[in-house]
Coordinates of C-alpha atoms and ligand atoms in Angstrom, one line a residue:
M214 CA 76.3 70.3 106.5
E215 CA 77.6 73.8 106.9
L216 CA 81.0 73.7 108.5
P217 CA 82.3 76.4 110.8
V218 CA 84.9 78.5 109.1
I219 CA 88.4 79.3 110.4
S220 CA 88.4 83.1 110.7
N221 CA 91.9 83.7 109.5
N222 CA 91.0 86.6 107.4
A223 CA 92.0 90.1 108.3
P224 CA 91.2 92.9 108.5
A225 CA 88.5 91.4 110.7
A226 CA 85.1 92.8 111.0
E227 CA 84.3 94.1 114.5
G228 CA 83.8 91.2 116.7
G229 CA 85.0 88.7 114.1
G230 CA 87.8 86.3 114.6
C231 CA 91.2 87.3 113.2
S232 CA 94.7 85.9 112.8
S233 CA 96.1 89.2 114.0
S234 CA 97.5 89.2 117.4
G235 CA 96.1 92.7 118.0
C236 CA 92.5 92.5 117.0
G237 CA 91.1 91.4 120.3
T238 CA 90.4 87.8 119.4
A239 CA 92.5 84.7 119.5
P240 CA 95.4 84.3 117.0
D241 CA 94.8 81.9 114.1
G242 CA 91.0 82.0 114.6
L243 CA 90.8 78.4 115.9
A244 CA 89.5 79.2 119.3
H245 CA 85.9 79.6 118.2
L246 CA 85.7 76.2 116.4
P247 CA 83.9 73.3 117.9
D248 CA 86.3 70.9 119.7
H249 CA 85.9 68.1 117.1
I250 CA 86.8 70.4 114.2
R251 CA 89.6 72.1 116.1
A252 CA 91.1 68.7 116.8
K253 CA 91.2 68.0 113.1
V254 CA 93.0 71.2 112.1
Q255 CA 95.1 72.4 115.0
D256 CA 98.0 70.1 114.1
H257 CA 97.5 70.3 110.3
P258 CA 100.1 72.6 108.7
C259 CA 97.9 73.3 105.7
Y260 CA 94.6 74.0 107.6
S261 CA 96.1 76.2 110.3
E262 CA 98.5 79.0 109.8
Q263 CA 99.7 78.7 113.4
A264 CA 100.3 75.0 113.1
H265 CA 102.4 75.3 110.0
H266 CA 105.3 76.8 112.0
Y267 CA 105.5 73.6 114.1
F268 CA 104.0 70.6 112.3
A269 CA 105.3 69.0 109.2
R270 CA 103.7 67.1 106.3
M271 CA 104.8 64.7 103.7
H272 CA 103.5 63.6 100.3
V273 CA 104.1 60.2 98.8
A274 CA 104.3 60.1 95.0
V275 CA 102.3 56.9 94.2
A276 CA 99.9 58.3 91.6
P277 CA 101.4 58.8 88.2
A278 CA 98.4 58.9 85.9
C279 CA 96.0 61.8 85.3
N280 CA 92.5 61.8 83.8
I281 CA 92.5 65.5 82.6
Q282 CA 95.0 67.9 81.1
C283 CA 95.5 71.3 82.7
N284 CA 97.2 74.0 80.6
Y285 CA 99.6 74.7 83.5
C286 CA 100.8 71.2 84.3
N287 CA 103.7 69.2 83.0
R288 CA 104.6 66.4 85.4
K289 CA 107.6 65.2 83.5
Y290 CA 110.0 68.1 84.4
D291 CA 112.1 67.5 87.5
C292 CA 115.1 69.3 88.8
S293 CA 116.7 69.0 92.2
N294 CA 116.2 72.8 92.8
E295 CA 112.6 72.7 91.7
S296 CA 109.9 72.9 94.2
R297 CA 106.5 73.1 92.6
P298 CA 103.3 71.0 92.4
G299 CA 103.3 67.8 90.4
V300 CA 107.1 67.4 90.3
V301 CA 108.7 64.3 91.9
S302 CA 112.1 62.6 91.9
E303 CA 111.0 59.1 92.7
L304 CA 107.7 57.4 91.9
L305 CA 106.9 54.9 94.7
T306 CA 104.9 51.7 94.9
P307 CA 102.4 51.6 97.8
D308 CA 104.7 49.3 99.8
Q309 CA 107.6 51.6 99.3
A310 CA 105.4 54.5 100.3
I311 CA 104.5 52.8 103.6
K312 CA 108.1 52.2 104.3
K313 CA 109.0 55.7 103.6
V314 CA 106.2 57.2 105.7
L315 CA 107.1 55.1 108.7
A316 CA 110.7 56.0 108.4
V317 CA 110.0 59.7 108.1
A318 CA 107.4 59.7 110.9
A319 CA 109.9 58.0 113.2
E320 CA 112.6 60.5 112.3
I321 CA 110.4 63.7 112.3
P322 CA 108.0 63.3 115.2
Q323 CA 106.2 66.5 114.4
M324 CA 105.2 65.1 111.0
T325 CA 101.4 64.8 111.4
V326 CA 100.0 64.6 107.9
L327 CA 100.5 62.3 105.0
G328 CA 99.1 63.5 101.7
I329 CA 98.8 61.9 98.3
A330 CA 98.9 64.6 95.7
G331 CA 100.3 63.1 92.6
P332 CA 102.4 63.5 90.6
G333 CA 99.2 62.9 88.6
D334 CA 95.7 62.6 90.1
P335 CA 95.4 60.3 93.1
L336 CA 91.8 59.3 92.1
A337 CA 92.9 58.4 88.6
N338 CA 95.1 55.8 90.3
P339 CA 92.6 54.5 92.9
G340 CA 94.3 51.1 93.4
R341 CA 97.7 52.5 94.3
T342 CA 96.2 55.4 96.3
F343 CA 93.7 53.4 98.5
D344 CA 96.2 50.6 99.0
T345 CA 98.6 53.2 100.5
F346 CA 95.9 54.7 102.7
R347 CA 94.6 51.3 103.8
Q348 CA 98.0 50.1 104.9
L349 CA 98.8 53.4 106.6
S350 CA 95.6 53.6 108.6
E351 CA 96.4 50.2 110.0
K352 CA 100.2 50.7 110.6
A353 CA 100.3 54.4 111.6
P354 CA 96.9 55.3 113.0
D355 CA 98.4 58.5 114.5
I356 CA 99.0 60.1 111.1
K357 CA 96.3 62.2 109.4
L358 CA 95.5 61.3 105.8
C359 CA 94.9 63.7 103.0
V360 CA 94.2 63.5 99.3
S361 CA 94.3 66.1 96.6
T362 CA 92.3 65.7 93.4
N363 CA 91.0 67.5 90.4
G364 CA 87.6 66.1 91.3
L365 CA 86.7 64.3 88.1
S366 CA 86.4 60.9 89.7
L367 CA 85.6 62.2 93.2
P368 CA 81.9 61.2 93.5
E369 CA 82.6 57.5 92.9
H370 CA 85.3 57.5 95.6
V371 CA 83.7 59.4 98.4
D372 CA 82.6 56.3 100.3
E373 CA 86.1 54.8 100.1
I374 CA 87.6 58.1 101.2
A375 CA 85.3 58.1 104.3
K376 CA 86.1 54.4 104.9
H377 CA 89.8 55.1 105.3
N378 CA 89.3 58.0 107.7
I379 CA 90.6 60.5 105.3
D380 CA 89.1 63.6 106.7
H381 CA 90.9 66.3 104.7
V382 CA 90.4 66.4 101.0
T383 CA 91.7 69.1 98.6
I384 CA 89.8 69.7 95.3
T385 CA 91.3 72.0 92.7
I386 CA 88.5 74.1 91.4
N387 CA 89.6 76.8 89.0
C388 CA 86.2 77.8 87.6
V389 CA 82.5 77.2 87.9
D390 CA 81.8 78.3 84.3
P391 CA 82.6 75.9 81.5
E392 CA 83.5 78.7 79.1
V393 CA 86.3 79.7 81.5
G394 CA 87.1 76.1 82.1
A395 CA 87.7 75.5 78.3
K396 CA 90.6 78.0 78.5
I397 CA 92.2 76.0 81.3
Y398 CA 91.4 72.3 80.4
P399 CA 92.0 71.3 76.8
W400 CA 90.5 67.8 77.5
I401 CA 89.3 65.4 80.1
Y402 CA 89.2 61.6 79.9
W403 CA 85.7 60.5 80.7
E404 CA 83.9 57.2 80.2
N405 CA 86.7 55.8 78.0
K406 CA 87.0 58.7 75.7
R407 CA 88.6 62.1 75.5
I408 CA 86.2 65.0 75.7
F409 CA 87.4 68.4 74.6
G410 CA 86.7 72.0 75.2
I411 CA 83.5 73.4 76.9
E412 CA 81.8 70.0 77.1
G413 CA 84.8 68.5 79.0
A414 CA 85.0 71.5 81.3
R415 CA 81.2 71.2 82.0
I416 CA 81.5 67.6 83.1
L417 CA 84.6 68.3 85.2
I418 CA 82.8 71.2 87.0
E419 CA 79.7 69.1 87.6
Q420 CA 81.8 66.3 89.1
Q421 CA 83.8 68.7 91.3
Q422 CA 80.7 70.3 92.7
K423 CA 78.9 67.0 93.3
G424 CA 82.0 65.6 95.0
L425 CA 82.4 68.6 97.2
Q426 CA 78.8 68.4 98.3
M427 CA 79.1 64.7 99.1
L428 CA 82.2 65.2 101.2
T429 CA 80.8 68.1 103.2
D430 CA 77.6 66.2 103.8
R431 CA 79.7 63.5 105.4
G432 CA 81.6 66.1 107.6
I433 CA 84.9 65.7 105.7
L434 CA 86.9 68.9 105.7
V435 CA 87.5 70.2 102.2
K436 CA 90.1 72.7 101.1
V437 CA 89.6 74.2 97.6
N438 CA 92.7 75.0 95.6
S439 CA 92.3 77.6 92.8
V440 CA 95.1 78.5 90.5
L441 CA 95.0 82.3 89.7
I442 CA 95.5 82.7 86.0
P443 CA 95.6 86.3 84.9
G444 CA 93.2 87.1 82.1
V445 CA 91.6 83.7 82.4
N446 CA 90.0 83.3 85.8
D447 CA 91.1 86.3 87.8
Q448 CA 87.7 88.0 87.5
H449 CA 85.9 84.7 88.2
L450 CA 87.5 83.3 91.3
K451 CA 85.4 85.4 93.7
E452 CA 82.4 83.6 92.3
V453 CA 84.2 80.3 92.8
S454 CA 84.9 81.2 96.4
K455 CA 81.2 82.1 97.0
V456 CA 79.9 78.9 95.4
V457 CA 82.3 76.5 97.2
K458 CA 81.6 78.2 100.5
E459 CA 77.9 77.7 100.0
K460 CA 78.6 74.0 99.6
G461 CA 80.5 73.9 102.9
A462 CA 84.2 74.1 101.8
F463 CA 86.3 74.9 104.9
L464 CA 89.2 76.8 103.3
H465 CA 90.0 78.4 100.0
N466 CA 93.6 78.4 98.8
V467 CA 94.1 80.8 95.8
M468 CA 97.6 80.0 94.5
P469 CA 99.6 81.8 91.8
L470 CA 100.0 80.2 88.4
I471 CA 103.6 79.0 87.8
A472 CA 104.2 79.3 84.1
E473 CA 107.9 79.2 83.2
A474 CA 108.6 78.4 79.6
E475 CA 111.2 75.8 80.4
H476 CA 108.7 73.7 82.3
G477 CA 107.1 72.9 78.9
T478 CA 103.5 73.6 79.9
Y479 CA 101.0 75.1 77.4
Y480 CA 100.8 78.3 79.3
G481 CA 104.6 78.4 79.8
I482 CA 105.2 78.0 76.1
M483 CA 102.4 80.5 75.1
G484 CA 103.9 83.2 77.4
Q485 CA 100.8 83.3 79.7
P486 CA 101.7 85.8 82.5
E487 CA 101.9 84.8 86.1
P488 CA 100.1 87.0 88.7
T489 CA 102.0 89.6 90.7
Q490 CA 102.1 89.5 94.5
E491 CA 99.7 92.4 94.5
M492 CA 97.1 90.7 92.3
L493 CA 97.3 87.6 94.4
Q494 CA 96.8 89.5 97.7
E495 CA 94.1 91.6 96.3
L496 CA 92.1 88.6 95.2
Q497 CA 92.7 86.7 98.5
D498 CA 91.4 89.8 100.3
A499 CA 88.4 90.0 98.0
C500 CA 87.6 86.3 98.5
A501 CA 88.2 86.6 102.3
G502 CA 84.8 88.3 102.6
D503 CA 83.2 85.0 101.5
M504 CA 85.3 82.4 103.3
A505 CA 88.6 81.6 105.1
M506 CA 91.6 81.9 103.0
M507 CA 94.8 79.9 103.1
R508 CA 97.8 82.3 102.6
H509 CA 100.7 80.1 103.7
C510 CA 100.6 77.5 100.9
R511 CA 104.1 76.8 99.5
Q512 CA 102.8 74.9 96.4
C513 CA 104.6 71.7 97.5
R514 CA 106.1 69.0 95.3
A515 CA 104.2 65.7 95.1
D516 CA 107.0 64.1 97.2
A517 CA 107.7 67.0 99.7
V518 CA 108.9 66.2 103.2
G519 CA 109.2 68.5 106.2
L520 CA 107.7 71.8 107.4
L521 CA 106.0 73.9 104.7
G522 CA 108.7 75.9 103.1
E523 CA 111.4 73.3 103.7
D524 CA 112.0 70.2 101.7
R525 CA 113.9 67.3 103.4
G526 CA 113.1 64.9 100.6
D527 CA 116.8 64.3 99.8
E528 CA 117.3 62.8 103.3
F529 CA 114.6 60.2 102.7
T530 CA 115.3 58.7 99.3
M531 CA 114.5 54.9 99.0
D532 CA 118.1 53.8 99.0
K533 CA 118.5 55.5 102.4
I534 CA 115.2 54.2 103.8
D535 CA 116.0 50.7 102.7
V536 CA 118.8 50.6 105.2
M537 CA 117.0 52.3 108.1
D538 CA 115.8 50.2 111.0
V539 CA 112.5 51.6 112.1
D540 CA 110.7 50.6 115.3
Y541 CA 107.3 52.4 114.7
E542 CA 105.8 51.3 118.0
A543 CA 108.5 53.0 119.9
A544 CA 108.4 56.0 117.6
M545 CA 104.7 56.5 118.3
V546 CA 105.4 57.0 121.9
R547 CA 107.9 59.8 121.2
R548 CA 105.6 61.2 118.5
K549 CA 102.8 61.5 120.9
A550 CA 104.9 63.3 123.5
V551 CA 106.2 65.8 120.9
H552 CA 102.7 66.3 119.5
D553 CA 101.1 66.9 122.9
S554 CA 103.8 69.4 124.0
I555 CA 103.4 71.5 120.8
I556 CA 99.6 71.4 121.1
E557 CA 99.9 72.5 124.7
K558 CA 102.0 75.5 123.7
L559 CA 99.6 76.4 120.9
E560 CA 96.6 76.2 123.2
A561 CA 98.4 78.4 125.7
E562 CA 99.0 81.0 122.9
R563 CA 95.4 80.7 121.7
G564 CA 94.2 81.2 125.3
V565 CA 95.8 84.6 125.4
A566 CA 93.7 87.0 123.3
K567 CA 96.0 89.9 122.7
P568 CA 94.3 93.2 123.0
K569 CA 94.3 95.7 120.1
P570 CA 97.4 97.8 120.5
T571 CA 96.6 101.1 122.2
D572 CA 99.7 103.1 121.5
I573 CA 99.4 103.4 117.8
P574 CA 98.0 106.8 116.7
E575 CA 94.7 106.7 115.0
G576 CA 95.1 106.8 111.2
S577 CA 98.5 105.2 111.1
R578 CA 99.2 103.5 107.8
P579 CA 100.0 99.7 107.6
V580 CA 103.6 98.6 107.1
L581 CA 104.7 95.4 105.4
M582 CA 107.6 93.6 107.1
A583 CA 109.6 90.6 105.8
V584 CA 110.7 88.0 108.4
A585 CA 113.4 85.4 108.2
G586 CA 111.6 83.0 110.6
K587 CA 111.6 79.5 111.8
N588 CA 109.3 77.7 114.2
G589 CA 107.3 80.9 114.8
L590 CA 110.4 82.9 115.8
V591 CA 112.6 85.5 114.2
A592 CA 115.4 82.9 113.8
E593 CA 117.2 83.0 110.5
H594 CA 120.2 84.9 109.3
F595 CA 119.3 87.2 106.4
G596 CA 121.8 85.3 104.2
H597 CA 120.4 81.8 105.2
A598 CA 116.8 82.5 104.5
R599 CA 115.3 80.6 101.6
E600 CA 112.0 82.4 102.1
F601 CA 110.7 85.4 103.9
L602 CA 107.4 85.5 105.7
I603 CA 105.5 88.7 104.9
Y604 CA 103.5 90.3 107.7
E605 CA 101.4 93.4 107.8
A606 CA 101.4 95.5 110.9
S607 CA 98.5 98.1 111.3
P608 CA 96.6 99.7 114.1
E609 CA 94.4 96.5 114.0
G610 CA 97.4 94.3 114.9
V611 CA 99.6 91.9 112.9
R612 CA 98.4 89.7 110.1
F613 CA 100.3 87.1 108.0
I614 CA 100.1 88.0 104.3
S615 CA 102.2 85.5 102.3
H616 CA 105.7 84.2 101.9
R617 CA 108.2 85.1 99.2
K618 CA 110.9 82.6 98.0
T619 CA 114.5 83.7 97.8
E620 CA 117.7 81.9 97.1
L621 CA 120.9 81.5 99.2
Y622 CA 122.9 84.3 97.8
C623 CA 126.1 83.8 99.8
G624 CA 128.6 81.1 98.7
G625 CA 131.0 81.8 101.5
M626 CA 131.4 80.2 104.9
D627 CA 129.6 83.0 106.6
A628 CA 126.2 83.3 104.9
C629 CA 125.4 86.5 106.8
G630 CA 126.6 88.5 103.9
D631 CA 130.3 88.4 104.3
G632 CA 131.1 85.5 102.0
D633 CA 131.2 85.3 98.2
V634 CA 128.2 86.7 96.6
V635 CA 126.8 84.4 94.0
E636 CA 125.8 85.9 90.6
A637 CA 122.2 85.2 89.6
G638 CA 122.8 86.1 86.0
A639 CA 124.8 88.5 83.8
S640 CA 123.2 91.6 85.2
E641 CA 122.0 90.9 88.7
S642 CA 123.6 89.3 91.8
L643 CA 121.4 86.9 93.9
L644 CA 121.6 89.4 96.7
D645 CA 120.2 92.1 94.5
R646 CA 117.5 89.8 93.3
N647 CA 116.5 88.8 96.8
I648 CA 116.2 92.4 97.7
R649 CA 114.1 93.1 94.7
I650 CA 111.8 90.2 95.8
L651 CA 111.2 92.0 99.1
E652 CA 109.9 95.1 97.3
G653 CA 107.1 96.8 99.1
C654 CA 108.4 95.7 102.5
E655 CA 109.8 98.5 104.7
V656 CA 111.5 96.4 107.3
V657 CA 113.3 93.0 107.3
L658 CA 113.5 91.2 110.6
C659 CA 116.2 88.5 110.9
S660 CA 118.5 87.2 113.6
K661 CA 121.6 88.6 111.9
V662 CA 122.6 90.4 108.8
G663 CA 126.0 91.2 107.2
Y664 CA 127.4 94.6 106.2
E665 CA 126.9 94.3 102.5
P666 CA 123.2 93.3 102.6
W667 CA 122.6 95.8 105.3
A668 CA 123.8 98.6 103.1
K669 CA 122.0 97.4 100.1
L670 CA 118.7 96.9 102.0
E671 CA 118.9 100.4 103.3
A672 CA 119.7 101.8 99.8
A673 CA 116.5 100.0 98.7
G674 CA 114.5 101.7 101.4
I675 CA 114.1 98.5 103.5
A676 CA 115.3 98.8 107.1
P677 CA 117.2 95.8 108.3
N678 CA 116.5 94.8 111.9
G679 CA 118.3 92.2 113.9
E680 CA 117.1 93.4 117.3
H681 CA 114.4 90.8 117.8
A682 CA 116.3 87.6 117.3
M683 CA 114.5 84.5 118.8
E684 CA 111.4 86.5 119.7
P685 CA 107.9 85.3 118.5
I686 CA 107.3 86.7 115.1
E687 CA 104.1 88.6 115.7
D688 CA 105.4 90.2 118.9
A689 CA 108.5 91.3 117.1
V690 CA 106.6 92.8 114.2
M691 CA 104.3 94.7 116.5
A692 CA 107.3 95.9 118.6
V693 CA 109.0 97.3 115.5
Y694 CA 105.7 98.9 114.3
K695 CA 105.3 100.6 117.6
E696 CA 108.9 101.9 117.4
I697 CA 108.1 103.3 114.0
A698 CA 104.8 104.8 115.2
A699 CA 106.6 106.5 118.0
T700 CA 108.7 108.4 115.4
G701 CA 105.5 109.9 113.9
K702 CA 106.4 108.4 110.5
L703 CA 103.2 106.4 110.0
L704 CA 100.8 109.2 109.8
P705 CA 99.2 110.0 106.4
Q706 CA 101.4 113.1 105.5
T707 CA 104.6 111.0 106.0
D708 CA 106.3 110.1 102.7
S709 CA 109.0 107.4 103.3
L710 CA 109.9 105.5 106.3
K711 CA 113.4 105.4 107.8
V712 CA 113.9 103.4 111.0
A713 CA 116.6 105.0 113.2
Ligands
SAM290 C1 100.0 68.6 91.1 S1 98.4 68.8 91.6 C2 98.1 67.2 92.2 C3 96.7 66.9 92.6 C4 95.6 66.9 91.5 N1 96.0 66.3 90.3 C5 95.1 68.3 91.2 O1 95.4 68.9 90.2 O2 94.4 68.8 92.1 C6 98.5 69.7 93.1 C7 98.1 71.2 92.9 O3 99.1 71.9 92.2 C8 98.4 72.7 91.3 N2 99.3 73.0 90.2 C9 99.9 72.2 89.3 N3 100.7 72.8 88.4 C10 100.6 74.1 88.8 C11 101.2 75.3 88.2 N4 102.0 75.3 87.1 N5 101.0 76.5 88.8 C12 100.2 76.6 89.9 N6 99.6 75.5 90.5 C13 99.8 74.3 89.9 C14 97.2 72.0 90.9 O4 96.2 72.8 90.4 C15 96.8 71.4 92.2 O5 96.0 72.3 93.0
SF4_291 S1 94.8 67.5 87.4 FE1 96.6 67.8 88.6 S2 98.1 66.2 87.8 FE2 96.4 66.4 86.3 S3 97.1 67.8 84.8 FE3 96.0 69.0 86.3 S4 97.5 69.7 87.8 FE4 98.4 68.1 86.6

């Protein structure tokens, strides 16, 4: 069954959907979806860019084992500051997981989605995984269920997935060519033996493609994750996007490889380079012609809790949960009220198709802006932001590009830049590093910024802007773009931008 695709890719073709607020169609591209599909994605923070500002997710780490080895994965390494896939602090039994989900859902009513994504492969631990799903579908029917898998055992579990009403499945597909696969997967465990190299990759690819087809035939939404590995599959992922789209995948999430040597992965140890921001965006744009792309993935831990981009896992460790008194029946009433009010707001936003901006001169160049945002608003102090959302403003409108992670650089009471600046290393302060991370952006929008970061941002050619605090992000970005356009600095002959 061919599923309709979320049109969250921009620049949009004429008449196409677009996430941009200025391209003449509804933001987030959900408006054109059939009602039953929209209902599945509009409150799912991974499937809808708009929803991720408001709705939270959680993962429970019930699945320790894996049936393949990826050259980028080492599930053993944990560190409280570490937020990346496969890493967990506490492995849970299914019963503990249920307790935790009910406690978190009662505490965070906007938590709509429960995923099992490891720390190994959920389908290599089917007993623990499906026990968790079975209990949850009985005890918390208002929570959407998701599973992430490498796909090796997917075909044999599709019926069970359907039985538990799991209508969102993520498959990691890094290649459709076994020769490429052999460079990513040293071995798989298949029919009680280890199979190495090209033969192992061939079986894995076959199983992934078969599982994908079986899911989409049943109308289950599939997101495909692909890890972008420079020099290994960077030239190949466009083909992957095309193939999975043909099989009915709903969304493609191309994620950057994380390959730090201290994580102890094969790639990390071998010095395999990670992709740059530009490589990632270029590839996402290239694949966008074939299907809808996810650009807001935060590559969560296997026990993440909260909005994408935040991790509240420390508030919900089992020792804390064990002493919580949860009345889930009562919580469900509150959860429904919160859910419905957010959906109402999102529907109202979607109903207002913003026209293409008229007061931007023809031929104006696009501008990248970094936003310290929260809940869809320009809401964070520059010094408090742990990530910046990157938007592109152009004559077509505003589109979300990506996020960039930063670190709290201010150790003082006032994190707006007036406290003690923490050193990142011998040669660079965290503030300097954060500013380097924002390279390529010409404006930073935040609710407040201190004197020191202000001066350093300006020196780096990035205009700090605190004029749009608490405004909706896309409106604020467009307002600043128009201000810049009015100065005439966006036309082709202009060299550098300086906002007055
Ligand atoms: C930890 S896995 C768990 C689910 C399942 N085992 C799988 O691989 O799909 C979740 C996602 O993180 C990705 N991932 C794991 N380690 C990574 C790394 N070092 N860099 C980028 N992505 C990584 C996986 O490819 C997968 O898409
Ligand atoms: S399939 Fe998932 S859990 Fe297994 S090695 Fe690969 S990334 Fe790690």
